[in-house]
Short mmCIF file of C-alpha atoms in Angstrom, two decimals:
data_model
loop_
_atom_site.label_atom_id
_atom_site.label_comp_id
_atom_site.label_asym_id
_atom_site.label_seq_id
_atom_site.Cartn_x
_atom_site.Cartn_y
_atom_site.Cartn_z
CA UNK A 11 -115.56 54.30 3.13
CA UNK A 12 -114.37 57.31 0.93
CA UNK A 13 -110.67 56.17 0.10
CA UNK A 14 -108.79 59.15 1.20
CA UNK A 15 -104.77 58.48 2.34
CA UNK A 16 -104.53 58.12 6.03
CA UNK A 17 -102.10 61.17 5.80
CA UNK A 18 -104.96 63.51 4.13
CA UNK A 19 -106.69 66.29 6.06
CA UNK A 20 -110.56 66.60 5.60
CA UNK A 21 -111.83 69.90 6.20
CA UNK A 22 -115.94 70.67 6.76
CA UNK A 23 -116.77 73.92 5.23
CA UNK A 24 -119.20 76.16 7.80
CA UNK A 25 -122.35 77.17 6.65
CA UNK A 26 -124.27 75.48 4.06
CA UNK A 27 -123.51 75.17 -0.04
CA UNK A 28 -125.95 75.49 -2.81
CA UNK A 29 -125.81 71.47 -3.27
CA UNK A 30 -126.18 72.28 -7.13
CA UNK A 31 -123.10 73.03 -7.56
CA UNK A 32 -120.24 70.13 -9.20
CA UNK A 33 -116.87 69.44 -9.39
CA UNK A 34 -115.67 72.63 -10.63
CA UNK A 35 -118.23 74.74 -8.48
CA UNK A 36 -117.37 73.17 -5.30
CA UNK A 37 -113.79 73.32 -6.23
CA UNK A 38 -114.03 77.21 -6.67
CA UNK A 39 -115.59 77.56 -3.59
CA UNK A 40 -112.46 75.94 -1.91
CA UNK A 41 -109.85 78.13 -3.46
CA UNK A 42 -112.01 81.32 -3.09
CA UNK A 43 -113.85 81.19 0.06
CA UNK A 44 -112.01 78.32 2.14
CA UNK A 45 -108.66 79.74 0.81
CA UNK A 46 -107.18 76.34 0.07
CA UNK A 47 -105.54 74.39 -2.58
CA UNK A 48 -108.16 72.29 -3.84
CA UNK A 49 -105.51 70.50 -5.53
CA UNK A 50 -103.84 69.42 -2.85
CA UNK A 51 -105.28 66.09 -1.96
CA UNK A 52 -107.27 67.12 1.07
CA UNK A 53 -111.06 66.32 1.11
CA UNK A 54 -113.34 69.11 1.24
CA UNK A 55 -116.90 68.39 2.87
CA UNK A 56 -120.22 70.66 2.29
CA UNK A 57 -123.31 70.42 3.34
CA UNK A 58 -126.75 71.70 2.14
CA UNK A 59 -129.13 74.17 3.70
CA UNK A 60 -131.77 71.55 4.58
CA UNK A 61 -128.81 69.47 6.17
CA UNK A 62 -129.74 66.20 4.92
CA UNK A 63 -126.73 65.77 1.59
CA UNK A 64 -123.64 66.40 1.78
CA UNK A 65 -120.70 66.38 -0.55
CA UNK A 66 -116.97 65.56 -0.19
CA UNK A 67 -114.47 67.30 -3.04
CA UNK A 68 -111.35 64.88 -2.95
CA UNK A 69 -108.69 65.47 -5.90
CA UNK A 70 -106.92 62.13 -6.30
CA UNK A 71 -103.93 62.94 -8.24
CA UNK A 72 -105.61 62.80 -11.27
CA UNK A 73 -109.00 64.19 -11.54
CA UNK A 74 -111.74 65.03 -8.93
CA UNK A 75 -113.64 62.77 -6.96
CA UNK A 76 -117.23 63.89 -5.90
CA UNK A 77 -118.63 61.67 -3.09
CA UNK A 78 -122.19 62.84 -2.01
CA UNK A 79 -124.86 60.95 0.79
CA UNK A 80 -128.19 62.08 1.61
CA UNK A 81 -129.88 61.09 5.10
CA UNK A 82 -133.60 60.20 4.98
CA UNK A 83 -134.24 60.91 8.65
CA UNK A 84 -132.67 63.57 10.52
CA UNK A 85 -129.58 66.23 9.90
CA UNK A 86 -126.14 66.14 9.38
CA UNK A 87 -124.33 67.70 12.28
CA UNK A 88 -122.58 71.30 11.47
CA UNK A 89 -120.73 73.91 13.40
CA UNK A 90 -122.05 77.42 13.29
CA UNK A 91 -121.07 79.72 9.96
CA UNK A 92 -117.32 81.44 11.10
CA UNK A 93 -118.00 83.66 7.86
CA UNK A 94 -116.99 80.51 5.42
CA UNK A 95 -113.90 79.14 8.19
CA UNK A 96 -113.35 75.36 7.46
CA UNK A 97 -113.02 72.87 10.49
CA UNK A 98 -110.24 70.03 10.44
CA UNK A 99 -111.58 66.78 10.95
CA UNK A 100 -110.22 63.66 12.01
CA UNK A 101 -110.77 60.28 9.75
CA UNK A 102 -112.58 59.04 13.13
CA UNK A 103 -114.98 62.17 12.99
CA UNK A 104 -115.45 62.08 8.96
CA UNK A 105 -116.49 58.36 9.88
CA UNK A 106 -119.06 59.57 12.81
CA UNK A 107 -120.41 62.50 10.29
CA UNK A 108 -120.93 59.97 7.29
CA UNK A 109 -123.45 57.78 9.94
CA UNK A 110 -125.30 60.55 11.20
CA UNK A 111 -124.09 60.69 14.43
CA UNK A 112 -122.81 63.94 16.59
CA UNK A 113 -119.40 63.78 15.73
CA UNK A 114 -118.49 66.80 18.22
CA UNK A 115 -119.37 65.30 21.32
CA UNK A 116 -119.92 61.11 20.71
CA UNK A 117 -121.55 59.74 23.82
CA UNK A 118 -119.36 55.96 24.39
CA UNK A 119 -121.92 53.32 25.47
CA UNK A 120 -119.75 51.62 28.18
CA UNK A 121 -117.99 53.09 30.53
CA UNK A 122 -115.18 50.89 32.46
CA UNK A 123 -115.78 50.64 36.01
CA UNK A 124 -113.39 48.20 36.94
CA UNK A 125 -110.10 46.98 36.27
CA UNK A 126 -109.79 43.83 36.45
#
């Protein structure tokens, strides 16, 4: 798992990112279009056009860390475009997003019946 503090927001940025774009790119992007601090120790997550990479902007304290993943089969799950809004995520959600699975509406296997 990407080691982000407990205590750190992770924001998803709508719409997709040109996915050629590095540290200082993607960091641009979060102070001009996300209007955020991209120094602030919050992750910042993009995703391409295709949907299948994504990449998560994290400033440790000391530098930039650039985390990407790309999915072989299937999509990343994004909200619509808000006109370049970010979404707040929780660390369970980031977790649901990084394996591919909806992370908006997760579907629990078992559901208690009894108690008891």
């Amino acid at each position: 798992m990407i080691p982000v503090p407990a205590g750190a927001r992770v924001w998803l940025a709508t719409g997709h990112t040109d996915m050629r774009k590095g540290f200082d790119g993607l960091a641009a992007l979060v102070q001009d279009h996300l209007r955020r601090d991209p120094f602030s120790g919050q992750a910042f997550v993009f995703r391409g056009r295709q949907g299948r990479l994504i990449k998560i902007l994290w400033w440790d304290g000391q530098g930039y860390c650039l985390f990407a993943k790309r999915l072989e089969k299937g999509r990343f799950l994004w909200p619509a475009t808000e006109g370049g809004a970010a979404a707040a995520l929780t660390p369970a959600q980031v977790a649901m997003l990084l394996e591919g699975i909806d992370w908006r509406a997760p579907i629990r296997t078992d559901q208690p019946r009894l108690a008891g």
